[in-house]
Amino acid sequence: MTARQDTTEIRISPTNVAAVMTLLHDDPGFRFLILSDLCGVDTGSAMQVVYHLWSDSTPDWLRVIVDGLPRDDPRAPSVTFLWNGAEWAEREAYDMFGIIFEGNRDLRRIYMPPDYQSFPLRKDFLLADDAARSPGQGVRHMEQTFQPAEYRRTPVLRQGLGSDAGQMAPGIQTAILSSGEDPAR
Amino acid sequence: MTTEQTIRSLDDPDLFVETPGTIYDAIPPLPPRTEREAEFYAMRDGEMLINLGPQHPSTHGVLRVVLKIDGERVVDLDPVLGYLHRGVEKICENGDWHHAISNCDPLEYIAAMFSEAMPVMVAEKLLDLEVPRRAEYIRVLAWELNRISSHALFVGWLALDLGGLTPVLYGFIERDEIVEMLAALTGQRLLFNYLRIGGVNGDLNHDFLSRLGDWMGNALKRIEDQQKLLNSNEIFVARTRGLGVVDRDMARRTLLSGPVLRATGIPYDVRRAHPYSVYPELEFTIPTREEGDSYARYLLHLDEIKQSIHIIDQVLHRMPDGPVMAKVPRLMRIPPGRAYVSIESPRGQYSAYGMSDGSDQPFRLRIHDPSFFNLQAVGLLMPGNLVADTMAIMASVDPIMGGIDK
Amino acid sequence: MEVNDDRPVIQPSVTSGGQPLEPRDEPAAMASDQPSNAQDGLTTTSDDSLIEPIMVANSTWTPADPTAYNGGQPPQITHLRELELGDKGDNGRWGALDIIPTKADYVLDLIRINSLWPLLSGLACCAMEMMSAATSRNDMDRFGMFPFRASPRQADVLIVAGTLTTKMAGPLVRLWEQMPEPKWCVAMGDCTCSGGRYKRSYATVEGIDRVMPVDVYVPGCPPRPEGLIYGMMKLQQLIKERRGHWPERHIGPTVPIGV
């Protein structure tokens, strides 16, 4: 059995995303109510964001490719106003590619530690590889974020809970201090 | 670094520490970076941040949830993922399409047949390859067996997270039997590496068929035994009924899929909505429930096990003869293109988007598993519940961190 | 384990925030507890300098009030390093009195063998086989290992089952350190032994012996439950052979140089 070729693909530019998505979502002729996947792509020259939509009016998928995001500053509008579930998928695209989704209320790294600096799925991030003639030959791992064992400790960043350390904003109190206990007891 | 006053440590009065109550990992260590984080960490009087850390006795894997609780009720939560992020997509880009099969195995490790199907079906779609019918039937057989073992485990884990230690043993008995069967077929218990681009790796053998026959003989009865353990168990019902109710609008907005969605009454099953493989030829119904709470999800999983047994029955009766592998070149240069496939895994809609640039390496292979969106929806279900129920809700949604974190 | 060899380091391109990426400084190794044989390529600098936190410019959202959240300044750094290794802190050693637990351990280790309580540290797929080893068909209860403790304070053995990622390495090492001695560590599965299929990945630790001392390696992807039980039996045998000598066990990297 061969798989059905059942996808229609359209390409739009980043400026049209909100309008097109709203049209596809709300228009009664389309009714693409389900977003089944949101991902980022790094073609060597530009970045893309790819959406896959499904409507109950057709058994086929619709692929929307937002093309032409520049590689050094990729920005795209967010679709979280239509689907809450897209929030994490956009976080993942940001984490892996650096694509900034404007309108996403929670755009921070989801997989890598929060102080990681690289964007791993970009094409210029090379995996270390000893194999000869591979593009990753001789590459060292960029960042080490783990703590070695008890016999080889290194200083760890710890945050104190002093009077003004770690205070996030004047009105916010941390848990221990707000209960009124004397911390010195 | 400014030195604070030296005070006695809270842990040990003979120790002096520089700041009171130094903790390892502040929550968060840096000032909040997003609007949502600022909203989350703005705490009112009496609220407390509790870390449901990456290691916890629940068996869903390394998920860290920062709970904001008021007494015993959860007010808000912030799941932190990434403790199992292994960089599978990047590794797939560096290898072959064939390597991607075994690389993608551990994504949804309990349902590895479905994870393997992702690169396989994407490559077949890109190549427009004809898979022999016997191979398709064997694939469906393996998928449904894997689905049953995954659902049996779900039942066990749901009870385990509520504190019942016995049903998980029953779940593992089921799983061990099925997994020994699949080991006779594929050679591996957990990460099968069985599906190939163009078919499957090996034909059915006598060992597998004899075990399958033995198991099928009393499969339904065993499922019913498992049901009897929990269906009318007072504690179980009281703890799961009405817990984590999902309504249809929320399901649509948070992009749920799988049993979580079908428990709200929406009969969306990828096997019927976007038919793939030989599912159009098989008869099965899509079980749904109306209530949308954890108890409905539990009952739905049991219904799905019965449907899967029914499918296996049909497959065994209809198994055609023929080759199990299409003729494909060893060095597989896939013509440039893009393909999207989607199947129904035990957790929902498992999909993959693959791009090929003409070489034998995937240019981009994105695997998207259902637990990703399902877990996000869990975050919306938890506030308002007790802390003890957070794990129950999580268990009833059945996330697998391997797939979420890739 | 960082090996400072002469391979060229490829500088990546600029990130979206406009900041050029810099490879983070290698965290300095504390040479105080290590055996002092200078091996090829393994440089251990006893640099006690602190690591500055890396503040990545916040390009996604900024608060309306520029002075909020401490003005975006890094938090104050405190560390317990002087306390942990100095005489004020407690590093679990009793000095000359160490002989007391050693002699008692000689007998107690025989008892401990038959009731090794593992810590639930199932990270990924190997956790499934670990649970399978603990349930009815392959029963670890007959060895005394039934209670998988949820709290590290009550556990004897840390069975690390599943891939260790760099993000999880911190919590896992913390779990290891929270376990009271005597404690043992079993590396289950290929990913914990050597990195396994994720050897080339950017986000995994290639073998947990880079972050903690390991007693038994159980290879396999995943190892069969019988394999894990064999590994636990080997651990029992190891404890019996080494009984009473837990404080002097060799801890150190077991990964060959250059790997």
Short mmCIF file of N, CA and C in Angstrom, two decimals, chain B residues 15-166:
data_model
loop_
_atom_site.label_atom_id
_atom_site.label_comp_id
_atom_site.label_asym_id
_atom_site.label_seq_id
_atom_site.Cartn_x
_atom_site.Cartn_y
_atom_site.Cartn_z
N LEU B 15 26.43 24.73 62.68
CA LEU B 15 26.99 25.29 61.46
C LEU B 15 26.59 26.74 61.33
N PHE B 16 27.49 27.48 60.75
CA PHE B 16 27.17 28.87 60.47
C PHE B 16 27.15 29.06 58.97
N VAL B 17 26.13 29.64 58.46
CA VAL B 17 26.04 29.92 57.03
C VAL B 17 25.94 31.42 56.86
N GLU B 18 26.22 31.80 55.66
CA GLU B 18 26.31 33.23 55.44
C GLU B 18 24.96 33.86 55.21
N THR B 19 24.06 33.15 54.67
CA THR B 19 22.72 33.71 54.50
C THR B 19 21.73 32.73 55.06
N PRO B 20 20.61 33.19 55.48
CA PRO B 20 19.65 32.27 56.09
C PRO B 20 19.03 31.36 55.05
N GLY B 21 18.98 30.09 55.38
CA GLY B 21 18.25 29.15 54.54
C GLY B 21 18.74 29.10 53.11
N THR B 22 20.04 28.96 52.94
CA THR B 22 20.54 28.87 51.57
C THR B 22 19.98 27.63 50.91
N ILE B 23 19.45 27.83 49.76
CA ILE B 23 18.90 26.69 49.06
C ILE B 23 19.69 26.48 47.78
N TYR B 24 19.67 25.28 47.28
CA TYR B 24 20.47 24.94 46.11
C TYR B 24 20.01 25.68 44.88
N ASP B 25 18.77 25.53 44.59
CA ASP B 25 18.27 26.03 43.32
C ASP B 25 17.14 26.97 43.63
N ALA B 26 17.38 28.19 43.51
CA ALA B 26 16.27 29.11 43.77
C ALA B 26 15.25 28.95 42.66
N ILE B 27 14.08 29.26 42.98
CA ILE B 27 13.00 29.18 42.00
C ILE B 27 12.49 30.58 41.74
N PRO B 28 12.85 31.26 40.74
CA PRO B 28 13.83 30.92 39.71
C PRO B 28 15.18 31.50 40.07
N PRO B 29 16.25 31.06 39.48
CA PRO B 29 17.57 31.60 39.84
C PRO B 29 17.82 32.99 39.29
N LEU B 30 17.12 33.35 38.27
CA LEU B 30 17.34 34.65 37.67
C LEU B 30 16.03 35.41 37.67
N PRO B 31 16.07 36.68 37.48
CA PRO B 31 14.80 37.42 37.44
C PRO B 31 13.91 36.87 36.34
N PRO B 32 12.61 36.99 36.50
CA PRO B 32 11.70 36.37 35.52
C PRO B 32 11.88 36.98 34.15
N ARG B 33 11.84 36.15 33.17
CA ARG B 33 12.16 36.57 31.82
C ARG B 33 10.95 36.78 30.95
N THR B 34 9.84 36.30 31.36
CA THR B 34 8.66 36.46 30.52
C THR B 34 7.50 36.93 31.37
N GLU B 35 6.47 37.36 30.67
CA GLU B 35 5.28 37.84 31.35
C GLU B 35 4.66 36.75 32.19
N ARG B 36 4.62 35.57 31.65
CA ARG B 36 3.96 34.49 32.34
C ARG B 36 4.75 34.10 33.58
N GLU B 37 6.06 34.16 33.47
CA GLU B 37 6.88 33.83 34.64
C GLU B 37 6.66 34.87 35.72
N ALA B 38 6.61 36.11 35.34
CA ALA B 38 6.38 37.15 36.34
C ALA B 38 5.02 36.95 36.99
N GLU B 39 4.05 36.59 36.20
CA GLU B 39 2.73 36.35 36.78
C GLU B 39 2.75 35.15 37.70
N PHE B 40 3.53 34.17 37.34
CA PHE B 40 3.56 32.97 38.18
C PHE B 40 4.27 33.24 39.49
N TYR B 41 5.37 33.96 39.45
CA TYR B 41 6.15 34.12 40.66
C TYR B 41 5.69 35.28 41.51
N ALA B 42 4.65 35.94 41.09
CA ALA B 42 4.05 36.95 41.96
C ALA B 42 3.15 36.23 42.94
N MET B 43 3.55 36.21 44.19
CA MET B 43 2.82 35.37 45.13
C MET B 43 2.08 36.21 46.14
N ARG B 44 0.93 35.77 46.45
CA ARG B 44 0.15 36.46 47.47
C ARG B 44 0.49 35.89 48.83
N ASP B 45 -0.08 36.47 49.84
CA ASP B 45 0.23 36.04 51.19
C ASP B 45 -0.25 34.63 51.42
N GLY B 46 0.60 33.80 51.97
CA GLY B 46 0.21 32.43 52.28
C GLY B 46 0.51 31.45 51.18
N GLU B 47 0.93 31.93 50.05
CA GLU B 47 1.23 30.99 48.98
C GLU B 47 2.67 30.52 49.07
N MET B 48 2.90 29.38 48.52
CA MET B 48 4.19 28.74 48.70
C MET B 48 4.59 28.10 47.38
N LEU B 49 5.86 28.12 47.11
CA LEU B 49 6.34 27.45 45.91
C LEU B 49 6.92 26.10 46.29
N ILE B 50 6.39 25.07 45.70
CA ILE B 50 6.86 23.73 45.99
C ILE B 50 7.36 23.12 44.70
N ASN B 51 8.47 22.45 44.80
CA ASN B 51 9.09 21.88 43.62
C ASN B 51 8.75 20.40 43.55
N LEU B 52 7.96 20.03 42.58
CA LEU B 52 7.70 18.59 42.39
C LEU B 52 8.79 18.15 41.45
N GLY B 53 9.91 17.78 42.04
CA GLY B 53 11.19 17.77 41.36
C GLY B 53 11.33 16.75 40.26
N PRO B 54 12.45 16.81 39.56
CA PRO B 54 12.59 15.86 38.45
C PRO B 54 12.62 14.41 38.88
N GLN B 55 12.99 14.14 40.12
CA GLN B 55 12.91 12.77 40.59
C GLN B 55 11.75 12.67 41.55
N HIS B 56 10.81 11.85 41.21
CA HIS B 56 9.69 11.68 42.13
C HIS B 56 9.16 10.28 41.96
N PRO B 57 8.47 9.79 42.96
CA PRO B 57 8.09 8.38 42.90
C PRO B 57 7.08 8.06 41.83
N SER B 58 6.50 9.04 41.24
CA SER B 58 5.63 8.71 40.11
C SER B 58 6.49 8.27 38.94
N THR B 59 5.90 7.50 38.11
CA THR B 59 6.74 6.80 37.15
C THR B 59 6.73 7.44 35.79
N HIS B 60 6.38 8.69 35.69
CA HIS B 60 6.25 9.23 34.35
C HIS B 60 7.52 9.79 33.81
N GLY B 61 8.57 9.74 34.58
CA GLY B 61 9.82 10.23 34.05
C GLY B 61 10.18 11.53 34.69
N VAL B 62 11.18 12.13 34.14
CA VAL B 62 11.75 13.30 34.78
C VAL B 62 11.01 14.54 34.33
N LEU B 63 10.02 14.87 35.09
CA LEU B 63 9.29 16.10 34.85
C LEU B 63 9.37 16.90 36.13
N ARG B 64 9.70 18.16 35.99
CA ARG B 64 9.72 19.00 37.18
C ARG B 64 8.58 19.99 37.06
N VAL B 65 7.79 20.08 38.11
CA VAL B 65 6.68 21.01 38.13
C VAL B 65 6.86 21.91 39.33
N VAL B 66 6.87 23.17 39.10
CA VAL B 66 6.92 24.12 40.21
C VAL B 66 5.48 24.48 40.53
N LEU B 67 5.03 24.08 41.70
CA LEU B 67 3.65 24.31 42.08
C LEU B 67 3.57 25.51 42.99
N LYS B 68 2.58 26.30 42.75
CA LYS B 68 2.30 27.39 43.68
C LYS B 68 1.08 26.97 44.45
N ILE B 69 1.24 26.72 45.71
CA ILE B 69 0.13 26.15 46.46
C ILE B 69 -0.28 27.08 47.58
N ASP B 70 -1.53 26.98 47.88
CA ASP B 70 -2.09 27.75 48.98
C ASP B 70 -2.67 26.73 49.93
N GLY B 71 -1.92 26.40 50.95
CA GLY B 71 -2.36 25.33 51.82
C GLY B 71 -2.15 24.01 51.10
N GLU B 72 -3.23 23.34 50.78
CA GLU B 72 -3.10 22.09 50.07
C GLU B 72 -3.61 22.19 48.64
N ARG B 73 -4.12 23.33 48.28
CA ARG B 73 -4.67 23.49 46.93
C ARG B 73 -3.62 24.08 46.02
N VAL B 74 -3.58 23.58 44.83
CA VAL B 74 -2.67 24.12 43.83
C VAL B 74 -3.30 25.35 43.20
N VAL B 75 -2.55 26.44 43.22
CA VAL B 75 -3.08 27.67 42.63
C VAL B 75 -2.60 27.81 41.20
N ASP B 76 -1.34 27.48 40.98
CA ASP B 76 -0.79 27.65 39.65
C ASP B 76 0.39 26.71 39.53
N LEU B 77 0.79 26.43 38.33
CA LEU B 77 1.95 25.57 38.21
C LEU B 77 2.74 25.92 36.97
N ASP B 78 3.99 25.55 37.00
CA ASP B 78 4.91 25.86 35.92
C ASP B 78 5.73 24.62 35.64
N PRO B 79 5.38 23.85 34.64
CA PRO B 79 6.17 22.65 34.37
C PRO B 79 7.51 23.02 33.73
N VAL B 80 8.53 22.37 34.16
CA VAL B 80 9.86 22.58 33.59
C VAL B 80 10.26 21.30 32.90
N LEU B 81 10.45 21.35 31.61
CA LEU B 81 10.80 20.16 30.86
C LEU B 81 12.28 20.16 30.58
N GLY B 82 12.70 19.21 29.82
CA GLY B 82 14.05 19.23 29.31
C GLY B 82 15.02 18.37 30.07
N TYR B 83 14.52 17.67 31.10
CA TYR B 83 15.45 16.83 31.84
C TYR B 83 15.75 15.54 31.12
N LEU B 84 15.08 15.32 30.01
CA LEU B 84 15.40 14.13 29.21
C LEU B 84 15.64 14.52 27.76
N HIS B 85 16.02 15.76 27.54
CA HIS B 85 16.23 16.19 26.16
C HIS B 85 17.55 15.63 25.67
N ARG B 86 17.50 14.76 24.71
CA ARG B 86 18.71 14.08 24.28
C ARG B 86 19.17 14.53 22.91
N GLY B 87 18.46 15.43 22.30
CA GLY B 87 18.90 15.91 21.01
C GLY B 87 18.68 14.92 19.89
N VAL B 88 17.55 14.24 19.92
CA VAL B 88 17.30 13.18 18.94
C VAL B 88 17.19 13.76 17.54
N GLU B 89 16.55 14.89 17.41
CA GLU B 89 16.37 15.44 16.06
C GLU B 89 17.70 15.81 15.44
N LYS B 90 18.60 16.34 16.25
CA LYS B 90 19.91 16.71 15.71
C LYS B 90 20.70 15.48 15.33
N ILE B 91 20.59 14.44 16.14
CA ILE B 91 21.32 13.22 15.82
C ILE B 91 20.75 12.60 14.55
N CYS B 92 19.44 12.69 14.38
CA CYS B 92 18.86 12.15 13.15
C CYS B 92 19.38 12.89 11.93
N GLU B 93 19.60 14.20 12.08
CA GLU B 93 20.09 14.95 10.92
C GLU B 93 21.50 14.55 10.55
N ASN B 94 22.23 14.05 11.53
CA ASN B 94 23.61 13.67 11.24
C ASN B 94 23.74 12.26 10.72
N GLY B 95 22.71 11.49 10.75
CA GLY B 95 22.82 10.11 10.31
C GLY B 95 21.94 9.86 9.10
N ASP B 96 21.73 8.62 8.87
CA ASP B 96 20.98 8.15 7.73
C ASP B 96 19.49 8.14 8.06
N TRP B 97 18.67 7.89 7.05
CA TRP B 97 17.26 7.65 7.34
C TRP B 97 17.10 6.33 8.10
N HIS B 98 18.00 5.38 7.84
CA HIS B 98 17.90 4.12 8.56
C HIS B 98 18.30 4.29 10.02
N HIS B 99 19.32 5.14 10.25
CA HIS B 99 19.68 5.36 11.64
C HIS B 99 18.55 6.02 12.40
N ALA B 100 17.76 6.80 11.68
CA ALA B 100 16.69 7.51 12.37
C ALA B 100 15.70 6.55 13.00
N ILE B 101 15.60 5.36 12.42
CA ILE B 101 14.63 4.40 12.98
C ILE B 101 15.02 4.04 14.40
N SER B 102 16.27 3.66 14.58
CA SER B 102 16.64 3.26 15.94
C SER B 102 16.85 4.46 16.83
N ASN B 103 17.12 5.64 16.22
CA ASN B 103 17.25 6.82 17.06
C ASN B 103 15.93 7.27 17.61
N CYS B 104 14.89 7.12 16.82
CA CYS B 104 13.60 7.61 17.26
C CYS B 104 12.87 6.60 18.14
N ASP B 105 13.40 5.42 18.26
CA ASP B 105 12.79 4.41 19.14
C ASP B 105 12.52 4.89 20.55
N PRO B 106 13.56 5.47 21.20
CA PRO B 106 13.33 5.78 22.61
C PRO B 106 12.50 7.02 22.86
N LEU B 107 11.86 7.56 21.85
CA LEU B 107 11.07 8.74 22.12
C LEU B 107 9.87 8.38 22.96
N GLU B 108 9.00 7.57 22.38
CA GLU B 108 7.90 7.10 23.22
C GLU B 108 8.25 5.66 23.52
N TYR B 109 9.04 5.47 24.56
CA TYR B 109 9.72 4.19 24.68
C TYR B 109 8.79 3.05 25.03
N ILE B 110 7.63 3.38 25.59
CA ILE B 110 6.72 2.28 25.89
C ILE B 110 6.03 1.81 24.62
N ALA B 111 5.84 2.73 23.71
CA ALA B 111 5.16 2.42 22.47
C ALA B 111 6.15 2.60 21.35
N ALA B 112 7.23 1.86 21.41
CA ALA B 112 8.33 2.11 20.49
C ALA B 112 7.96 1.80 19.05
N MET B 113 7.02 0.91 18.85
CA MET B 113 6.63 0.62 17.46
C MET B 113 6.08 1.86 16.79
N PHE B 114 5.37 2.68 17.55
CA PHE B 114 4.81 3.89 16.97
C PHE B 114 5.89 4.92 16.73
N SER B 115 6.87 4.97 17.64
CA SER B 115 7.95 5.93 17.43
C SER B 115 8.77 5.57 16.21
N GLU B 116 8.97 4.27 16.02
CA GLU B 116 9.76 3.87 14.85
C GLU B 116 9.03 4.17 13.58
N ALA B 117 7.70 4.10 13.66
CA ALA B 117 6.92 4.30 12.45
C ALA B 117 7.10 5.69 11.90
N MET B 118 7.55 6.61 12.70
CA MET B 118 7.62 8.00 12.25
C MET B 118 8.62 8.19 11.13
N PRO B 119 9.91 7.90 11.36
CA PRO B 119 10.80 8.09 10.21
C PRO B 119 10.49 7.14 9.07
N VAL B 120 10.00 5.98 9.40
CA VAL B 120 9.72 5.00 8.35
C VAL B 120 8.61 5.48 7.44
N MET B 121 7.55 5.97 8.03
CA MET B 121 6.44 6.39 7.18
C MET B 121 6.73 7.69 6.45
N VAL B 122 7.51 8.55 7.07
CA VAL B 122 7.90 9.77 6.37
C VAL B 122 8.75 9.43 5.16
N ALA B 123 9.70 8.53 5.34
CA ALA B 123 10.57 8.18 4.21
C ALA B 123 9.76 7.49 3.12
N GLU B 124 8.82 6.65 3.53
CA GLU B 124 8.01 5.98 2.51
C GLU B 124 7.13 6.96 1.76
N LYS B 125 6.70 7.98 2.47
CA LYS B 125 5.88 8.97 1.78
C LYS B 125 6.72 9.80 0.83
N LEU B 126 7.93 10.12 1.27
CA LEU B 126 8.80 10.91 0.40
C LEU B 126 9.21 10.11 -0.83
N LEU B 127 9.38 8.80 -0.64
CA LEU B 127 9.78 7.96 -1.77
C LEU B 127 8.60 7.49 -2.58
N ASP B 128 7.40 7.68 -2.04
CA ASP B 128 6.18 7.15 -2.65
C ASP B 128 6.32 5.64 -2.84
N LEU B 129 6.65 4.99 -1.77
CA LEU B 129 7.05 3.60 -1.83
C LEU B 129 5.85 2.72 -1.55
N GLU B 130 5.83 1.59 -2.21
CA GLU B 130 4.74 0.64 -1.99
C GLU B 130 5.19 -0.39 -0.98
N VAL B 131 4.48 -0.46 0.09
CA VAL B 131 4.82 -1.42 1.15
C VAL B 131 3.98 -2.67 0.94
N PRO B 132 4.56 -3.84 0.99
CA PRO B 132 3.77 -5.06 0.77
C PRO B 132 2.68 -5.22 1.80
N ARG B 133 1.60 -5.88 1.41
CA ARG B 133 0.43 -5.96 2.27
C ARG B 133 0.71 -6.79 3.51
N ARG B 134 1.52 -7.80 3.36
CA ARG B 134 1.80 -8.60 4.55
C ARG B 134 2.56 -7.78 5.57
N ALA B 135 3.48 -6.96 5.05
CA ALA B 135 4.21 -6.09 5.97
C ALA B 135 3.28 -5.13 6.68
N GLU B 136 2.32 -4.60 5.95
CA GLU B 136 1.37 -3.68 6.57
C GLU B 136 0.56 -4.38 7.66
N TYR B 137 0.16 -5.59 7.38
CA TYR B 137 -0.61 -6.31 8.39
C TYR B 137 0.23 -6.63 9.61
N ILE B 138 1.48 -6.99 9.37
CA ILE B 138 2.34 -7.27 10.52
C ILE B 138 2.56 -5.99 11.32
N ARG B 139 2.67 -4.87 10.62
CA ARG B 139 2.84 -3.61 11.34
C ARG B 139 1.64 -3.33 12.23
N VAL B 140 0.45 -3.54 11.65
CA VAL B 140 -0.75 -3.28 12.46
C VAL B 140 -0.79 -4.21 13.65
N LEU B 141 -0.40 -5.45 13.44
CA LEU B 141 -0.37 -6.40 14.55
C LEU B 141 0.58 -5.91 15.64
N ALA B 142 1.77 -5.52 15.23
CA ALA B 142 2.73 -5.04 16.23
C ALA B 142 2.23 -3.78 16.91
N TRP B 143 1.62 -2.88 16.12
CA TRP B 143 1.11 -1.64 16.73
C TRP B 143 0.04 -1.93 17.77
N GLU B 144 -0.86 -2.82 17.43
CA GLU B 144 -1.96 -3.04 18.37
C GLU B 144 -1.48 -3.78 19.60
N LEU B 145 -0.52 -4.68 19.44
CA LEU B 145 0.04 -5.34 20.62
C LEU B 145 0.71 -4.32 21.52
N ASN B 146 1.43 -3.40 20.89
CA ASN B 146 2.12 -2.38 21.68
C ASN B 146 1.12 -1.47 22.37
N ARG B 147 0.01 -1.23 21.69
CA ARG B 147 -1.01 -0.38 22.28
C ARG B 147 -1.61 -1.04 23.51
N ILE B 148 -1.84 -2.35 23.40
CA ILE B 148 -2.42 -3.04 24.55
C ILE B 148 -1.45 -3.00 25.72
N SER B 149 -0.18 -3.25 25.46
CA SER B 149 0.76 -3.26 26.58
C SER B 149 0.87 -1.87 27.18
N SER B 150 0.83 -0.85 26.36
CA SER B 150 0.91 0.50 26.89
C SER B 150 -0.31 0.84 27.72
N HIS B 151 -1.48 0.46 27.24
CA HIS B 151 -2.68 0.76 28.01
C HIS B 151 -2.74 -0.03 29.31
N ALA B 152 -2.24 -1.27 29.27
CA ALA B 152 -2.22 -2.05 30.50
C ALA B 152 -1.33 -1.39 31.53
N LEU B 153 -0.22 -0.85 31.05
CA LEU B 153 0.66 -0.13 31.97
C LEU B 153 -0.01 1.13 32.48
N PHE B 154 -0.76 1.78 31.62
CA PHE B 154 -1.43 3.00 32.07
C PHE B 154 -2.33 2.72 33.26
N VAL B 155 -3.08 1.63 33.14
CA VAL B 155 -4.00 1.29 34.23
C VAL B 155 -3.21 1.05 35.50
N GLY B 156 -2.10 0.33 35.36
CA GLY B 156 -1.28 0.06 36.54
C GLY B 156 -0.73 1.32 37.15
N TRP B 157 -0.25 2.23 36.31
CA TRP B 157 0.38 3.43 36.85
C TRP B 157 -0.62 4.39 37.43
N LEU B 158 -1.80 4.41 36.85
CA LEU B 158 -2.82 5.29 37.42
C LEU B 158 -3.11 4.86 38.84
N ALA B 159 -3.24 3.54 39.03
CA ALA B 159 -3.48 3.08 40.40
C ALA B 159 -2.26 3.31 41.28
N LEU B 160 -1.06 3.16 40.71
CA LEU B 160 0.14 3.33 41.53
C LEU B 160 0.27 4.76 42.02
N ASP B 161 -0.09 5.70 41.16
CA ASP B 161 0.02 7.09 41.58
C ASP B 161 -1.03 7.45 42.60
N LEU B 162 -2.10 6.68 42.64
CA LEU B 162 -3.07 6.92 43.69
C LEU B 162 -2.76 6.13 44.93
N GLY B 163 -1.71 5.33 44.88
CA GLY B 163 -1.30 4.61 46.07
C GLY B 163 -1.55 3.13 46.04
N GLY B 164 -2.27 2.63 45.05
CA GLY B 164 -2.54 1.20 45.01
C GLY B 164 -1.37 0.45 44.40
N LEU B 165 -0.81 -0.46 45.15
CA LEU B 165 0.40 -1.11 44.66
C LEU B 165 0.13 -2.39 43.90
N THR B 166 -1.09 -2.90 43.95
CA THR B 166 -1.34 -4.18 43.29
C THR B 166 -1.61 -4.07 41.80
#
